[in-house]
Short mmCIF file of C-alpha atoms in Angstrom, two decimals:
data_model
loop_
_atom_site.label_atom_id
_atom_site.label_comp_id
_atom_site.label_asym_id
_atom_site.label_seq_id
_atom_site.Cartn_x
_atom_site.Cartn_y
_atom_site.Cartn_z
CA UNK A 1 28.94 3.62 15.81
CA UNK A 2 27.08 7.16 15.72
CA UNK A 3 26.16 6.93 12.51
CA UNK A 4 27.10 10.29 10.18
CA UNK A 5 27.12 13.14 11.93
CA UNK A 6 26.11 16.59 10.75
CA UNK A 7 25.91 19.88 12.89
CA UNK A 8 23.42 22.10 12.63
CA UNK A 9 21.07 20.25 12.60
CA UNK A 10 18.71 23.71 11.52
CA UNK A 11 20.44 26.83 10.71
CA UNK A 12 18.28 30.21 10.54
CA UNK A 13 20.85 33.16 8.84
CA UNK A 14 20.28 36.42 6.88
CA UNK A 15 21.33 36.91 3.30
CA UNK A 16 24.99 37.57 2.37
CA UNK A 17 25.87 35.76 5.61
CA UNK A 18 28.43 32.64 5.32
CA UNK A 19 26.88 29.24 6.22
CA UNK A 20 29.03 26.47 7.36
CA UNK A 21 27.34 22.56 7.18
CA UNK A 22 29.53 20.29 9.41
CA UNK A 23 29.99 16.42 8.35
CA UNK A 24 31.43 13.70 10.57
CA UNK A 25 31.57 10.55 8.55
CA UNK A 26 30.97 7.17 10.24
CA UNK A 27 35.04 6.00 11.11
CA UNK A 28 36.52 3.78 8.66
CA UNK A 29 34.39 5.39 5.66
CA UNK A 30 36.67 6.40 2.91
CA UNK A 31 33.76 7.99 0.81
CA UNK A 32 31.79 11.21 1.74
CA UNK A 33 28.58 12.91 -0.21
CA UNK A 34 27.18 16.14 0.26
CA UNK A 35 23.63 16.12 -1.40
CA UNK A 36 20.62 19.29 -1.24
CA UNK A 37 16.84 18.41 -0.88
CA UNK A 38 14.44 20.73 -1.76
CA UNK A 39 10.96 20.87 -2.92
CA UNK A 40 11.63 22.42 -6.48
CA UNK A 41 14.59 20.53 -7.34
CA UNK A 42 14.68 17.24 -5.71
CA UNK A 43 17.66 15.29 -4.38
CA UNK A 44 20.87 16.59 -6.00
CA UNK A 45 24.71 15.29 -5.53
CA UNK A 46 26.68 18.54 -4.81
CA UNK A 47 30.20 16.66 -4.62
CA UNK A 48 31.86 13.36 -3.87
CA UNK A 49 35.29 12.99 -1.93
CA UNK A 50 37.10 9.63 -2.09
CA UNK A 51 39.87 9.03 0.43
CA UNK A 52 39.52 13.20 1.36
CA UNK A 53 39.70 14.15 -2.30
CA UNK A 54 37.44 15.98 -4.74
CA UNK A 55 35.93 13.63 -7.02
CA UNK A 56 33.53 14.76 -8.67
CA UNK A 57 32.02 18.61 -8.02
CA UNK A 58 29.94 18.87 -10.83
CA UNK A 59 27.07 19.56 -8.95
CA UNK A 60 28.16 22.32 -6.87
CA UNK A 61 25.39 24.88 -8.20
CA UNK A 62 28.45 27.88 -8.23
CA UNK A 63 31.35 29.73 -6.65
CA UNK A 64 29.50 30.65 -3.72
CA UNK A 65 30.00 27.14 -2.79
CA UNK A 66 32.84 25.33 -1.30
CA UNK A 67 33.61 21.95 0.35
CA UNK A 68 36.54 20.81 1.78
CA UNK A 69 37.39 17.73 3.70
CA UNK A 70 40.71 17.98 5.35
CA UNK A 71 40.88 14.69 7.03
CA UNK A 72 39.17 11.05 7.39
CA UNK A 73 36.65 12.39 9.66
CA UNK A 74 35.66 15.64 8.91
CA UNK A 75 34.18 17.51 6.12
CA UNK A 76 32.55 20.85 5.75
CA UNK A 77 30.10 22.56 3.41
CA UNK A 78 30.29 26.53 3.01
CA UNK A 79 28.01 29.07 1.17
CA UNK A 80 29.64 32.13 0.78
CA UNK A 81 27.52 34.53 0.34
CA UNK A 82 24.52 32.84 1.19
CA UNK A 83 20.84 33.18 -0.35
CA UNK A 84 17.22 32.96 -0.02
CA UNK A 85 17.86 29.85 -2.83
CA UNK A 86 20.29 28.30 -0.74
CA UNK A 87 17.57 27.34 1.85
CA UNK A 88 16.99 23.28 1.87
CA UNK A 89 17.98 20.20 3.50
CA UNK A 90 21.88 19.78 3.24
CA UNK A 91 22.75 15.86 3.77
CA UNK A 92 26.05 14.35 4.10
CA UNK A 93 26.57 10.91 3.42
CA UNK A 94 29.50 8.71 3.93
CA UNK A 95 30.38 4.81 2.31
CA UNK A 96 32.64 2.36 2.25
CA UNK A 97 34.29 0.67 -0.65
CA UNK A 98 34.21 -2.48 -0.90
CA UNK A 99 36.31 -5.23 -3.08
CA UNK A 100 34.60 -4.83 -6.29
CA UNK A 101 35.04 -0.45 -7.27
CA UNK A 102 30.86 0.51 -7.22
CA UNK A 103 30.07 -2.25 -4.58
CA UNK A 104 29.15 -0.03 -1.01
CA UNK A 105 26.25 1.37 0.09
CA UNK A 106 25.86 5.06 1.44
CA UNK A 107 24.93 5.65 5.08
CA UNK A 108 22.94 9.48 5.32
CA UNK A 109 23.02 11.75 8.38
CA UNK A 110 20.37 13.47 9.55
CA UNK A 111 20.81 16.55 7.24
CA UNK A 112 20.86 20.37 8.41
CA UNK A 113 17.81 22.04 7.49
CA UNK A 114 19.16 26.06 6.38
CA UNK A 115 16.86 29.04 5.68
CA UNK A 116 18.13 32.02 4.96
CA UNK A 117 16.02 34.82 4.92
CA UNK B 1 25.32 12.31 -19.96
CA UNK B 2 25.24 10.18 -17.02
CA UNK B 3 21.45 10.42 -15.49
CA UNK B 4 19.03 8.19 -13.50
CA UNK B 5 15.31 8.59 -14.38
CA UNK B 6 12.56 8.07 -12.04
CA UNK B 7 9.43 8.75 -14.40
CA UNK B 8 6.63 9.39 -11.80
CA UNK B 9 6.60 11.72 -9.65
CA UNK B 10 3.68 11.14 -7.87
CA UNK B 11 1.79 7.88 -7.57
CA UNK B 12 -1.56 7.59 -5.51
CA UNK B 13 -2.99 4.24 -4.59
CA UNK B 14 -5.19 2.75 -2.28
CA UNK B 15 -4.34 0.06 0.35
CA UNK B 16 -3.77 -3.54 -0.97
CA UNK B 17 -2.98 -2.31 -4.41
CA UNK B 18 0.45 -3.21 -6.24
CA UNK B 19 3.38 -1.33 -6.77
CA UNK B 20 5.93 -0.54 -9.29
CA UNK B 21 8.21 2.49 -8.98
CA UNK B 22 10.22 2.95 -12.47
CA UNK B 23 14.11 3.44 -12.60
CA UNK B 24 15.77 4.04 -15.53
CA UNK B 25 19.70 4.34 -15.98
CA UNK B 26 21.94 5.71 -18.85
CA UNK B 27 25.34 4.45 -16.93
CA UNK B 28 27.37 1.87 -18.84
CA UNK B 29 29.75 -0.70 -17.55
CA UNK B 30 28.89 -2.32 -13.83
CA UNK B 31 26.67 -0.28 -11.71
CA UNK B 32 25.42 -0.68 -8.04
CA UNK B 33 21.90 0.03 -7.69
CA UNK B 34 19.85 1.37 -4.74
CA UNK B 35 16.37 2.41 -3.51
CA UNK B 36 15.62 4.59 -0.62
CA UNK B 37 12.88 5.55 0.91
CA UNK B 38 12.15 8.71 3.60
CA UNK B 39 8.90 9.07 5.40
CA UNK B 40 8.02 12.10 6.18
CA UNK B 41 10.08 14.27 8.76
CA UNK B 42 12.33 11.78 8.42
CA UNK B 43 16.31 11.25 7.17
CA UNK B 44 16.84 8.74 3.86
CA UNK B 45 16.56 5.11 4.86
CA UNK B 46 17.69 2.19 2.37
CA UNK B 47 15.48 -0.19 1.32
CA UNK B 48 17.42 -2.36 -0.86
CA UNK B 49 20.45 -2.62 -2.84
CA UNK B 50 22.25 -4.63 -5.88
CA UNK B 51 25.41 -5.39 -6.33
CA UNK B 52 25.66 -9.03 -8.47
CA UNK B 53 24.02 -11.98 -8.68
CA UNK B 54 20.36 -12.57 -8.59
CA UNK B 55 18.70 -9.68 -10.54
CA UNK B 56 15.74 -10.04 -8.30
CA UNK B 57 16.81 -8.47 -4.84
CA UNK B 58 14.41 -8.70 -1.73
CA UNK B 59 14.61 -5.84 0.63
CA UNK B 60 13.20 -4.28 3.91
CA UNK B 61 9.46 -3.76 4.27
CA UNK B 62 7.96 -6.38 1.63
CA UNK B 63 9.82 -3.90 -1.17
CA UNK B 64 11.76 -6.17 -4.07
CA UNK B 65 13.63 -4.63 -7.40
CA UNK B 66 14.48 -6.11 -10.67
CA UNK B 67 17.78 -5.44 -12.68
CA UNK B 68 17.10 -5.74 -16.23
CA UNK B 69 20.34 -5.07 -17.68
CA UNK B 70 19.16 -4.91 -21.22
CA UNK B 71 16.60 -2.03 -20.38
CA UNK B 72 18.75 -0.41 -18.11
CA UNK B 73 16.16 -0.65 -15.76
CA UNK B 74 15.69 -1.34 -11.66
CA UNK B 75 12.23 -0.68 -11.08
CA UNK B 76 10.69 -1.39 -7.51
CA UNK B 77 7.95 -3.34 -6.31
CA UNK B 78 5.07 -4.11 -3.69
CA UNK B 79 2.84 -6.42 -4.27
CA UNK B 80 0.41 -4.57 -1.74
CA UNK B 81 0.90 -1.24 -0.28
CA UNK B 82 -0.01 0.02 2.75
CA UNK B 83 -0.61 3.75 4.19
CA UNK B 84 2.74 3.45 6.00
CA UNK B 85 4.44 3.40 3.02
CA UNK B 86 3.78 6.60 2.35
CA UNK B 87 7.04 8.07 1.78
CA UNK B 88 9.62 9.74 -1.21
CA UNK B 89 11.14 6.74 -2.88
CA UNK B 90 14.54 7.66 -4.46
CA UNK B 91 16.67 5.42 -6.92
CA UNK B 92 20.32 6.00 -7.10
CA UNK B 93 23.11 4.79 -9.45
CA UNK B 94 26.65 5.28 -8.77
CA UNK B 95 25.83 8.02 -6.28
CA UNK B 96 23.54 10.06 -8.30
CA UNK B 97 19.96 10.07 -7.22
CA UNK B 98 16.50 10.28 -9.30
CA UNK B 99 14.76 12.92 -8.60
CA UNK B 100 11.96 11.16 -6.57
CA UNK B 101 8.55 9.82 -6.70
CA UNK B 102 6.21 10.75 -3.71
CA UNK B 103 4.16 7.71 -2.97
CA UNK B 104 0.52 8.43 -1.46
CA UNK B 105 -1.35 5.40 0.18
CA UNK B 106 -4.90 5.91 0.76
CA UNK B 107 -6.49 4.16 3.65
#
């Protein structure tokens, strides 16, 4: 298998453009993560699908974000309108349940590094 | 609230010295536990995991963890570092990550 697939891999835009982070989860994965790195703030968990539904979006930092994962094996990430805060390392991460509910183990992609200017 | 605490943020240690990471938890019930690591310029790698069973969990690279369920605790080890461990070490719980201690081995 690929692995988790994201595209961009770097994405360069202005301010008050819309962003779109691409996901392609490893196949048989029924979980998918979308997580931010940055410098200030860390690692932080921006929303959680299970079986291509919204589980848990608490961390989506506001409107201008939106996820949506309309099948097994796709999933996409959109800032709308984007800014000069937005700029960090987007990851997507996918997982696999196993028997017991919290037993599986999350599988990263190589994240798309955004700046927006 | 539901929160994982990694309380350094930055360790600094010289080669051949031991190493404990903290992880702290406020999750009740079962949890899974992980740790991470990513070098630099590099995507998150995992070092270790637990599930069940034997609180003390050997992983990749020399790195071990201990569940202490009473302390809500999974703090990482090494008995003796070395500069290519130099890397972000995340803890996670139930998907949610600490927020990351940046390890820096002196040669």
């Amino acid at each position: 298998d690929a692995g988790v697939i994201q595209s961009p891999r770097h994405e360069v835009t202005e301010m008050g453009q819309e962003v779109t982070l691409r996901c392609k989860p490893i196949s048989g994965h029924n979980s998918l993560f979308w997580y931010r790195q940055t410098m200030m703030r860390g690692l932080e968990l921006l929303i959680y699908f299970n079986n291509n539904v919204p589980i848990d979006d608490s961390g989506m930092p506001e409107d201008r974000f939106s996820a949506k994962m309309p099948n097994a094996s796709f999933s996409t990430l959109k800032i709308q309108p984007s800014e000069p805060r937005d700029s960090a390392v987007y990851f997507c991460a996918s997982s696999e349940r196993l028997a017991a509910k919290n037993q599986e183990t999350q599988y990263f992609g190589p994240g798309t590094r955004l700046l927006v200017l | 609230a539901q929160s994982v605490s990694q309380h350094n943020h930055h360790v600094i240690l010289s080669e051949a010295a031991s190493l404990e990471l903290g992880c702290n938890y406020s999750y009740g019930g079962t949890v899974n536990l992980f740790w991470y690591v990513q070098y630099p310029g590099q995507h998150l790698q995992l070092l270790l995991k637990y599930f069940s069973g034997d609180p003390l969990v050997k992983g990749i690279k020399g790195f071990e963890a201990e569940f202490i369920k009473s302390k809500f605790s999974f703090n990482l080890r090494k008995p003796s570092v070395q500069w290519s461990d130099t890397a972000e070490y995340f803890c996670a719980v139930r998907g949610r990550f600490g927020a990351g201690t940046r390890l820096t081995v002196k040669p």
